[in-house]
Amino acid sequence: MTDLPQRATSSRLDPYADRYAARTAGMTVSEVRALFAVAARPEVVSLAGGMPNISSLPLDVVGDSIRDLVMTQGPTALQYGGGQGDPKLREQICEVMRLEGIEAHPDDVVVTVGSQQAVDLVTRVFCDPGDVVICEAPSYVGALGVFKGYQCDIVHAEVDASGLIPSALEQAIVSTKASGRKVKFLYTIPNFQNPTGVTMTPQRRTEILEICRRHDILVLEDNPYGLLGFDDEPRPAMRAQDPGVIYLGSFSKTFSPGLRVGWALAPSAIREKLVLAQESATLCPPPFNQMAVSAYLSNHDWQGQIKQMREMYRERRDAMLDALEAYMPASCTWTKPDGGFFVWLTLPAGIDCKAMLPRAVTARVAYVPGTGFFADGFGASSMRISYCYPTPERIREGVRRLAGVIEAEMELLETFGATGPIPGLPIRGAEHPSTNTQ
Amino acid sequence: MTDLPQRATSSRLDPYADRYAARTAGMTVSEVRALFAVAARPEVVSLAGGMPNISSLPLDVVGDSIRDLVMTQGPTALQYGGGQGDPKLREQICEVMRLEGIEAHPDDVVVTVGSQQAVDLVTRVFCDPGDVVICEAPSYVGALGVFKGYQCDIVHAEVDASGLIPSALEQAIVSTKASGRKVKFLYTIPNFQNPTGVTMTPQRRTEILEICRRHDILVLEDNPYGLLGFDDEPRPAMRAQDPGVIYLGSFSKTFSPGLRVGWALAPSAIREKLVLAQESATLCPPPFNQMAVSAYLSNHDWQGQIKQMREMYRERRDAMLDALEAYMPASCTWTKPDGGFFVWLTLPAGIDCKAMLPRAVTARVAYVPGTGFFADGFGASSMRISYCYPTPERIREGVRRLAGVIEAEMELLETFGATGPIPGLPIRGAEHPSTNTQ
């Protein structure tokens, strides 16, 4: 592809600029995308990606199982299917959710094209332009993009090392209602949150649910990493406490993201709407992929496989935390995840992580600047660093390089004053989450 | 699944009714869906479905090729991919489109989850609530559903045996503009249209493009059946004449619908927006499926396979037309498709095909009532009957049964007057398309 002649890709001269829907104005190319192309070079240690490490998957088992699927059930797997998804897979999904204490009926599950599509469909069903979605501060950039794409207003509520702060949620709800706007739902990632890695404590879960019930606000619980905890049994989901919660799950982190199979579990009336939205969006999620996941769950020790993945990620998490401890300047703070893929690193105020990124890439290390995880311009002195993909050795080397870049930046800052934040941007006293001290 | 306890599925008591987005009011369950469950019984000849007949697919070739894909490229196929789609597949898609005279660059192709998702993404990018989409009368029910889901106004322009009527299009544009509304695009299926089976003549294509250029209106050309013509070489696509056309293609009818792989070809600026919309909707279309299609195209004589499919469909088309000729009352008319899956059958005015459907199912034959293919209540005395799935023998038997039901209905009509149309519904003098005489 790179040998093909380059086409004009600039939207500066977009001849269709005055024809798009209003929502399209909210669809913008990430400012750091171009840099990520550079960061993909092998000499750069990328702590930027959120790709699961699927190197331990038994390709022979998967390959044989999919070949059998084609040979024995090809006419069904290769044909259109139902909009709600394969009945057998929906039963198996209920078994998976049972590990987190959820008692659910397969009739209330809708299969989606990754859980990303579930976020899209829930937003499609609930949100008019100007409706408010409350999100953690910071929150998953892909969900923020969906909410913006549906012209929602995003109101943030802060996170600390114990997850979403109940008083911050309450305040966000009260002030939004006082401004005359409708809160459609709370979007939360309670386990090993993207991007902070923090997990909501059991007591917080109960409090958050109680607040949302009292204010009559739906909860959208996004849980792609729930089975990837390092220490304990899986935490009971919020949905396990409250069947009114809309729960989103995914096989992307526990099996394969390339098959794009996720799901939503929702109260029956909402599930009906989600199926209609799914039929409009794709007619049906790919039957082939659903049956491939179903066959994998039937034919393979998938729980053993997940255990193996957890050990691999734990080793990498340890490598990252050890390296942070060893190399980072004392004025930096970071979270200490019990599972999942991510650490949230906060630098001394005055350093702008987006402005620093080109210098980091030059030093052969990449990360995601924090501002993308906020809808309101905060996050400038934070970044997400992930340990899911590189080897422990590369993680240590990446953190070492990053520490060097940060130290140089701090020296510059001491010598010349703040170089980073764009004048006029708000600076919070403390970045989120504000609990980690090192 | 049927043994599981039934959950309440009624939306009559939907506790969330006052929370949904305005667009969700447009998402409704098809009135005839319950009947189609009955129509799925083996004793019923279903002329209702639009499922391709994939029985001739070489399952061993497909199975081996997908197993090889997992074994040799598993770490890529099972991982996240780019939002625009696999570069190699996009090159192959350009080769497929070349059969219809399209010269395109892979950079301008976006892979989608079936071409249904392409309709969704184009509408998402262009249409605000109240914007007008011009559609053929009748048109594909799944596209009408998307347009309604985005709160578009649908304006119909009539079709005859030569396809969309240029003067009808011109009138629809002029009257819409006069009413102060914006026309965002024309949605057209030029080849073997769903639901009528008619094909736009070359002269009409040129005229339609000229009208749209003159009125500065985008053309969305949906072409899932283009390679399934019975007589000639593939017709040159409208996109072949005008690179400003947004063209939608699909592997659902020429390979497998269960993989859900379609695409959009669009001018660069629009393609950029479609990629952003795709990333928001699903992060990426399933890489596994794209590589599976790519491998099939590389490893198999796919053009020979399509030729074999065409022969099969032609035999079934012949069976249906012969049976219509043999059994239908003289006052019925129907289209004579040169390709694709569908015949449009129009009964004498006064017979309501939706009201008649339960009687047809009792007589063990099913079809799709015409009203679903119109956004404006027309189509009551027409129906779509498809020959793609049943065997020629079953098609003949189904048409024979249908003719019996229609004759009984006509007798009732003569004896008691019109039983069908709901009072107050508009009745056009002639149903669309109005050209078929028999």
CSV table of N, CA and C in Angstrom, one decimal, chain B residues 156-279:
chain,number,residue,atom,x,y,z
B,156,HIS,N,-40.0,9.5,-2.0
B,156,HIS,CA,-39.9,8.5,-3.0
B,156,HIS,C,-40.0,9.0,-4.4
B,157,ALA,N,-39.3,8.3,-5.4
B,157,ALA,CA,-39.4,8.6,-6.8
B,157,ALA,C,-39.7,7.3,-7.5
B,158,GLU,N,-40.6,7.2,-8.4
B,158,GLU,CA,-41.1,6.0,-8.9
B,158,GLU,C,-40.1,5.3,-9.9
B,159,VAL,N,-40.3,3.9,-9.9
B,159,VAL,CA,-39.5,3.0,-10.6
B,159,VAL,C,-40.4,2.4,-11.7
B,160,ASP,N,-39.9,2.1,-12.9
B,160,ASP,CA,-40.6,1.3,-13.8
B,160,ASP,C,-39.7,0.2,-14.3
B,161,ALA,N,-40.0,-0.5,-15.4
B,161,ALA,CA,-39.3,-1.6,-15.8
B,161,ALA,C,-37.9,-1.3,-16.3
B,162,SER,N,-37.6,0.0,-16.5
B,162,SER,CA,-36.2,0.5,-16.9
B,162,SER,C,-35.5,1.1,-15.7
B,163,GLY,N,-36.1,1.0,-14.5
B,163,GLY,CA,-35.4,1.5,-13.3
B,163,GLY,C,-36.0,2.8,-12.9
B,164,LEU,N,-35.3,3.6,-12.1
B,164,LEU,CA,-35.7,4.9,-11.6
B,164,LEU,C,-36.1,5.8,-12.8
B,165,ILE,N,-37.3,6.4,-12.7
B,165,ILE,CA,-37.8,7.3,-13.7
B,165,ILE,C,-37.2,8.7,-13.6
B,166,PRO,N,-36.4,9.2,-14.6
B,166,PRO,CA,-35.7,10.5,-14.4
B,166,PRO,C,-36.7,11.6,-14.1
B,167,SER,N,-37.8,11.7,-14.7
B,167,SER,CA,-38.7,12.8,-14.5
B,167,SER,C,-39.3,12.7,-13.1
B,168,ALA,N,-39.5,11.5,-12.5
B,168,ALA,CA,-40.0,11.3,-11.2
B,168,ALA,C,-38.9,11.8,-10.2
B,169,LEU,N,-37.6,11.5,-10.5
B,169,LEU,CA,-36.5,12.0,-9.6
B,169,LEU,C,-36.5,13.5,-9.6
B,170,GLU,N,-36.6,14.1,-10.8
B,170,GLU,CA,-36.5,15.6,-11.0
B,170,GLU,C,-37.6,16.2,-10.2
B,171,GLN,N,-38.8,15.6,-10.3
B,171,GLN,CA,-39.9,16.2,-9.6
B,171,GLN,C,-39.8,16.1,-8.1
B,172,ALA,N,-39.2,15.0,-7.6
B,172,ALA,CA,-39.0,14.8,-6.2
B,172,ALA,C,-38.0,15.8,-5.7
B,173,ILE,N,-37.0,16.0,-6.4
B,173,ILE,CA,-36.0,17.0,-6.0
B,173,ILE,C,-36.6,18.4,-6.0
B,174,VAL,N,-37.2,18.8,-7.0
B,174,VAL,CA,-37.8,20.1,-7.1
B,174,VAL,C,-38.8,20.4,-6.0
B,175,SER,N,-39.7,19.4,-5.8
B,175,SER,CA,-40.7,19.7,-4.8
B,175,SER,C,-40.1,19.7,-3.4
B,176,THR,N,-39.1,18.9,-3.2
B,176,THR,CA,-38.5,18.9,-1.8
B,176,THR,C,-37.8,20.2,-1.6
B,177,LYS,N,-37.0,20.7,-2.6
B,177,LYS,CA,-36.3,21.9,-2.4
B,177,LYS,C,-37.3,23.1,-2.2
B,178,ALA,N,-38.5,23.0,-3.0
B,178,ALA,CA,-39.5,24.0,-2.8
B,178,ALA,C,-40.1,24.1,-1.4
B,179,SER,N,-40.1,22.9,-0.8
B,179,SER,CA,-40.6,22.9,0.6
B,179,SER,C,-39.6,23.3,1.6
B,180,GLY,N,-38.4,23.7,1.2
B,180,GLY,CA,-37.4,24.3,2.1
B,180,GLY,C,-36.5,23.2,2.7
B,181,ARG,N,-36.6,22.0,2.3
B,181,ARG,CA,-35.8,20.9,2.9
B,181,ARG,C,-34.6,20.6,2.1
B,182,LYS,N,-33.6,20.1,2.8
B,182,LYS,CA,-32.3,19.7,2.1
B,182,LYS,C,-32.3,18.3,1.7
B,183,VAL,N,-32.0,18.0,0.4
B,183,VAL,CA,-31.8,16.7,-0.1
B,183,VAL,C,-30.4,16.3,0.1
B,184,LYS,N,-30.1,15.3,1.0
B,184,LYS,CA,-28.7,14.9,1.2
B,184,LYS,C,-28.2,14.0,0.2
B,185,PHE,N,-29.0,13.0,-0.3
B,185,PHE,CA,-28.5,12.1,-1.3
B,185,PHE,C,-29.7,11.3,-1.9
B,186,LEU,N,-29.4,10.8,-3.1
B,186,LEU,CA,-30.3,9.8,-3.8
B,186,LEU,C,-29.8,8.4,-3.4
B,187,TYR,N,-30.6,7.6,-2.9
B,187,TYR,CA,-30.3,6.2,-2.6
B,187,TYR,C,-30.9,5.3,-3.8
B,188,THR,N,-30.0,4.7,-4.5
B,188,THR,CA,-30.5,3.9,-5.6
B,188,THR,C,-29.8,2.5,-5.7
B,189,ILE,N,-30.6,1.5,-6.1
B,189,ILE,CA,-30.1,0.2,-6.4
B,189,ILE,C,-30.3,-0.1,-7.9
B,190,PRO,N,-29.3,0.2,-8.7
B,190,PRO,CA,-29.5,0.2,-10.2
B,190,PRO,C,-29.7,-1.2,-10.7
B,191,ASN,N,-29.0,-2.2,-10.1
B,191,ASN,CA,-29.1,-3.5,-10.7
B,191,ASN,C,-30.0,-4.5,-9.9
B,192,PHE,N,-31.0,-5.1,-10.7
B,192,PHE,CA,-31.8,-6.2,-10.1
B,192,PHE,C,-32.3,-5.7,-8.7
B,193,GLN,N,-33.0,-4.6,-8.7
B,193,GLN,CA,-33.3,-3.9,-7.5
B,193,GLN,C,-34.0,-4.7,-6.5
B,194,ASN,N,-33.8,-4.5,-5.3
B,194,ASN,CA,-34.5,-5.0,-4.1
B,194,ASN,C,-35.5,-3.9,-3.8
B,195,PRO,N,-36.8,-4.2,-4.0
B,195,PRO,CA,-37.5,-5.4,-4.1
B,195,PRO,C,-38.1,-5.7,-5.5
B,196,THR,N,-37.8,-4.9,-6.5
B,196,THR,CA,-38.6,-5.1,-7.8
B,196,THR,C,-37.9,-6.0,-8.8
B,197,GLY,N,-36.5,-6.2,-8.6
B,197,GLY,CA,-35.8,-6.9,-9.6
B,197,GLY,C,-35.5,-6.2,-10.9
B,198,VAL,N,-35.9,-4.9,-11.0
B,198,VAL,CA,-35.7,-4.2,-12.3
B,198,VAL,C,-34.3,-3.6,-12.3
B,199,THR,N,-33.8,-3.3,-13.5
B,199,THR,CA,-32.4,-2.8,-13.7
B,199,THR,C,-32.5,-1.5,-14.5
B,200,MET,N,-31.8,-0.5,-14.0
B,200,MET,CA,-31.7,0.8,-14.7
B,200,MET,C,-31.0,0.7,-16.0
B,201,THR,N,-31.6,1.2,-17.1
B,201,THR,CA,-31.0,1.1,-18.4
B,201,THR,C,-29.8,2.1,-18.4
B,202,PRO,N,-28.8,1.8,-19.4
B,202,PRO,CA,-27.6,2.7,-19.4
B,202,PRO,C,-28.0,4.2,-19.7
B,203,GLN,N,-29.0,4.4,-20.5
B,203,GLN,CA,-29.4,5.8,-20.8
B,203,GLN,C,-30.0,6.4,-19.5
B,204,ARG,N,-30.8,5.7,-18.8
B,204,ARG,CA,-31.3,6.2,-17.5
B,204,ARG,C,-30.2,6.6,-16.5
B,205,ARG,N,-29.2,5.7,-16.5
B,205,ARG,CA,-28.0,6.0,-15.6
B,205,ARG,C,-27.4,7.3,-15.9
B,206,THR,N,-27.2,7.6,-17.1
B,206,THR,CA,-26.6,8.8,-17.5
B,206,THR,C,-27.5,10.0,-17.2
B,207,GLU,N,-28.8,9.8,-17.5
B,207,GLU,CA,-29.8,10.9,-17.2
B,207,GLU,C,-29.9,11.2,-15.7
B,208,ILE,N,-29.9,10.1,-14.9
B,208,ILE,CA,-30.0,10.3,-13.4
B,208,ILE,C,-28.8,11.0,-12.9
B,209,LEU,N,-27.6,10.6,-13.4
B,209,LEU,CA,-26.4,11.3,-12.9
B,209,LEU,C,-26.4,12.7,-13.3
B,210,GLU,N,-26.9,13.0,-14.5
B,210,GLU,CA,-26.9,14.4,-15.0
B,210,GLU,C,-27.9,15.2,-14.1
B,211,ILE,N,-29.0,14.7,-13.8
B,211,ILE,CA,-30.0,15.4,-12.9
B,211,ILE,C,-29.4,15.7,-11.6
B,212,CYS,N,-28.7,14.7,-11.0
B,212,CYS,CA,-28.1,14.9,-9.7
B,212,CYS,C,-27.0,15.9,-9.7
B,213,ARG,N,-26.2,15.9,-10.7
B,213,ARG,CA,-25.1,16.9,-10.8
B,213,ARG,C,-25.7,18.3,-10.9
B,214,ARG,N,-26.7,18.4,-11.8
B,214,ARG,CA,-27.3,19.7,-12.0
B,214,ARG,C,-27.9,20.2,-10.7
B,215,HIS,N,-28.5,19.3,-9.9
B,215,HIS,CA,-29.1,19.8,-8.6
B,215,HIS,C,-28.1,19.7,-7.4
B,216,ASP,N,-26.9,19.3,-7.7
B,216,ASP,CA,-25.8,19.2,-6.7
B,216,ASP,C,-26.2,18.2,-5.6
B,217,ILE,N,-26.7,17.0,-6.0
B,217,ILE,CA,-27.1,16.0,-5.1
B,217,ILE,C,-26.2,14.8,-5.2
B,218,LEU,N,-25.7,14.3,-4.1
B,218,LEU,CA,-24.9,13.1,-4.0
B,218,LEU,C,-25.7,11.9,-4.4
B,219,VAL,N,-25.0,10.9,-5.0
B,219,VAL,CA,-25.7,9.6,-5.4
B,219,VAL,C,-25.0,8.5,-4.5
B,220,LEU,N,-25.9,7.8,-3.9
B,220,LEU,CA,-25.5,6.6,-3.1
B,220,LEU,C,-25.9,5.4,-3.9
B,221,GLU,N,-25.0,4.7,-4.6
B,221,GLU,CA,-25.3,3.6,-5.4
B,221,GLU,C,-25.0,2.3,-4.7
B,222,ASP,N,-26.1,1.5,-4.4
B,222,ASP,CA,-26.0,0.3,-3.6
B,222,ASP,C,-26.1,-0.9,-4.6
B,223,ASN,N,-25.1,-1.7,-4.6
B,223,ASN,CA,-25.0,-2.7,-5.7
B,223,ASN,C,-24.6,-4.1,-5.2
B,224,PRO,N,-25.5,-4.7,-4.3
B,224,PRO,CA,-25.1,-6.0,-3.9
B,224,PRO,C,-25.2,-7.1,-4.9
B,225,TYR,N,-26.1,-6.9,-5.9
B,225,TYR,CA,-26.4,-8.0,-6.8
B,225,TYR,C,-25.8,-7.9,-8.2
B,226,GLY,N,-24.9,-6.8,-8.4
B,226,GLY,CA,-24.4,-6.5,-9.7
B,226,GLY,C,-23.8,-7.6,-10.5
B,227,LEU,N,-23.1,-8.5,-9.8
B,227,LEU,CA,-22.4,-9.6,-10.5
B,227,LEU,C,-23.3,-10.8,-10.7
B,228,LEU,N,-24.6,-10.7,-10.3
B,228,LEU,CA,-25.5,-11.8,-10.4
B,228,LEU,C,-26.5,-11.6,-11.6
B,229,GLY,N,-26.0,-11.1,-12.7
B,229,GLY,CA,-26.9,-10.9,-13.9
B,229,GLY,C,-26.9,-12.3,-14.6
B,230,PHE,N,-28.0,-12.5,-15.3
B,230,PHE,CA,-28.2,-13.8,-16.0
B,230,PHE,C,-27.8,-13.8,-17.4
B,231,ASP,N,-27.8,-12.7,-18.1
B,231,ASP,CA,-27.6,-12.7,-19.5
B,231,ASP,C,-26.3,-12.1,-20.0
B,232,ASP,N,-26.0,-10.9,-19.5
B,232,ASP,CA,-24.9,-10.2,-20.1
B,232,ASP,C,-23.7,-10.2,-19.2
B,233,GLU,N,-22.7,-9.5,-19.7
B,233,GLU,CA,-21.6,-9.0,-18.9
B,233,GLU,C,-22.2,-8.1,-17.8
B,234,PRO,N,-21.4,-7.9,-16.7
B,234,PRO,CA,-21.9,-7.0,-15.7
B,234,PRO,C,-22.1,-5.6,-16.3
B,235,ARG,N,-23.2,-4.9,-15.9
B,235,ARG,CA,-23.4,-3.5,-16.4
B,235,ARG,C,-22.4,-2.6,-15.8
B,236,PRO,N,-21.9,-1.6,-16.5
B,236,PRO,CA,-21.1,-0.6,-15.9
B,236,PRO,C,-21.8,0.1,-14.8
B,237,ALA,N,-21.2,0.2,-13.7
B,237,ALA,CA,-21.8,0.9,-12.5
B,237,ALA,C,-21.9,2.4,-12.8
B,238,MET,N,-22.8,3.1,-12.0
B,238,MET,CA,-23.0,4.5,-12.1
B,238,MET,C,-21.6,5.2,-11.7
B,239,ARG,N,-21.0,4.6,-10.7
B,239,ARG,CA,-19.7,5.1,-10.3
B,239,ARG,C,-18.7,5.1,-11.4
B,240,ALA,N,-18.8,4.2,-12.4
B,240,ALA,CA,-17.9,4.1,-13.5
B,240,ALA,C,-17.9,5.4,-14.3
B,241,GLN,N,-19.1,6.0,-14.3
B,241,GLN,CA,-19.3,7.2,-15.1
B,241,GLN,C,-18.9,8.5,-14.3
B,242,ASP,N,-19.0,8.4,-13.0
B,242,ASP,CA,-18.9,9.6,-12.1
B,242,ASP,C,-18.2,9.3,-10.8
B,243,PRO,N,-17.0,9.7,-10.7
B,243,PRO,CA,-16.2,9.4,-9.4
B,243,PRO,C,-16.8,10.1,-8.2
B,244,GLY,N,-17.8,10.9,-8.4
B,244,GLY,CA,-18.4,11.6,-7.2
B,244,GLY,C,-19.4,10.7,-6.5
B,245,VAL,N,-19.8,9.6,-7.2
B,245,VAL,CA,-20.8,8.7,-6.7
B,245,VAL,C,-20.2,7.9,-5.5
B,246,ILE,N,-21.0,7.7,-4.4
B,246,ILE,CA,-20.6,6.8,-3.3
B,246,ILE,C,-21.2,5.5,-3.6
B,247,TYR,N,-20.3,4.5,-3.8
B,247,TYR,CA,-20.6,3.2,-4.2
B,247,TYR,C,-20.6,2.2,-3.1
B,248,LEU,N,-21.6,1.3,-2.9
B,248,LEU,CA,-21.6,0.3,-1.9
B,248,LEU,C,-21.6,-1.1,-2.5
B,249,GLY,N,-20.7,-1.9,-2.0
B,249,GLY,CA,-20.6,-3.3,-2.5
B,249,GLY,C,-20.6,-4.3,-1.3
B,250,SER,N,-20.7,-5.6,-1.7
B,250,SER,CA,-20.9,-6.6,-0.6
B,250,SER,C,-20.4,-7.9,-1.1
B,251,PHE,N,-19.8,-8.7,-0.2
B,251,PHE,CA,-19.5,-10.1,-0.5
B,251,PHE,C,-20.6,-11.1,0.0
B,252,SER,N,-21.7,-10.5,0.5
B,252,SER,CA,-22.8,-11.3,1.0
B,252,SER,C,-23.5,-12.2,0.0
B,253,LYS,N,-23.6,-11.6,-1.2
B,253,LYS,CA,-24.4,-12.4,-2.3
B,253,LYS,C,-23.5,-13.2,-3.2
B,254,THR,N,-22.2,-12.8,-3.2
B,254,THR,CA,-21.3,-13.5,-4.1
B,254,THR,C,-20.4,-14.5,-3.4
B,255,PHE,N,-20.3,-14.4,-2.0
B,255,PHE,CA,-19.5,-15.4,-1.3
B,255,PHE,C,-20.3,-15.8,0.0
B,256,SER,N,-20.3,-15.0,1.1
B,256,SER,CA,-20.9,-15.4,2.3
B,256,SER,C,-21.5,-14.2,3.1
B,257,PRO,N,-22.8,-14.2,3.4
B,257,PRO,CA,-23.3,-13.2,4.2
B,257,PRO,C,-22.9,-13.3,5.7
B,258,GLY,N,-22.6,-14.6,6.1
B,258,GLY,CA,-22.3,-14.8,7.5
B,258,GLY,C,-20.9,-14.2,8.0
B,259,LEU,N,-20.1,-13.8,7.0
B,259,LEU,CA,-18.9,-13.1,7.3
B,259,LEU,C,-19.1,-11.6,7.5
B,260,ARG,N,-20.2,-11.1,7.0
B,260,ARG,CA,-20.5,-9.7,7.1
B,260,ARG,C,-19.3,-8.8,6.6
B,261,VAL,N,-19.0,-8.9,5.3
B,261,VAL,CA,-18.0,-8.0,4.8
B,261,VAL,C,-18.6,-7.3,3.5
B,262,GLY,N,-18.7,-6.0,3.7
B,262,GLY,CA,-19.1,-5.1,2.6
B,262,GLY,C,-18.1,-4.0,2.5
B,263,TRP,N,-18.4,-3.0,1.7
B,263,TRP,CA,-17.5,-1.9,1.6
B,263,TRP,C,-18.2,-0.6,1.0
B,264,ALA,N,-17.6,0.5,1.2
B,264,ALA,CA,-18.0,1.7,0.6
B,264,ALA,C,-16.8,2.3,-0.2
B,265,LEU,N,-17.0,2.8,-1.4
B,265,LEU,CA,-16.0,3.5,-2.2
B,265,LEU,C,-16.5,4.9,-2.3
B,266,ALA,N,-15.7,5.9,-1.8
B,266,ALA,CA,-16.2,7.2,-1.7
B,266,ALA,C,-15.1,8.2,-2.1
B,267,PRO,N,-15.4,9.4,-2.5
B,267,PRO,CA,-14.4,10.5,-2.7
B,267,PRO,C,-13.6,10.6,-1.4
B,268,SER,N,-12.3,11.0,-1.5
B,268,SER,CA,-11.4,10.9,-0.4
B,268,SER,C,-11.9,11.6,0.9
B,269,ALA,N,-12.5,12.8,0.7
B,269,ALA,CA,-12.9,13.6,1.9
B,269,ALA,C,-14.0,12.8,2.6
B,270,ILE,N,-14.9,12.3,1.9
B,270,ILE,CA,-16.0,11.5,2.5
B,270,ILE,C,-15.5,10.2,3.1
B,271,ARG,N,-14.6,9.6,2.4
B,271,ARG,CA,-14.0,8.3,2.9
B,271,ARG,C,-13.3,8.6,4.3
B,272,GLU,N,-12.6,9.7,4.4
B,272,GLU,CA,-12.0,10.0,5.7
B,272,GLU,C,-13.0,10.1,6.8
B,273,LYS,N,-14.2,10.7,6.6
B,273,LYS,CA,-15.3,10.8,7.6
B,273,LYS,C,-15.8,9.4,7.9
B,274,LEU,N,-16.0,8.6,6.8
B,274,LEU,CA,-16.5,7.2,7.0
B,274,LEU,C,-15.6,6.4,7.9
B,275,VAL,N,-14.3,6.5,7.7
B,275,VAL,CA,-13.3,5.8,8.6
B,275,VAL,C,-13.5,6.2,10.0
B,276,LEU,N,-13.6,7.5,10.2
B,276,LEU,CA,-13.8,8.0,11.6
B,276,LEU,C,-15.1,7.4,12.2
B,277,ALA,N,-16.1,7.4,11.4
B,277,ALA,CA,-17.4,6.9,11.8
B,277,ALA,C,-17.3,5.4,12.1
B,278,GLN,N,-16.5,4.7,11.3
B,278,GLN,CA,-16.3,3.2,11.5
B,278,GLN,C,-15.6,3.0,12.8
B,279,GLU,N,-14.6,3.8,13.1
B,279,GLU,CA,-13.8,3.6,14.3
B,279,GLU,C,-14.7,3.8,15.5
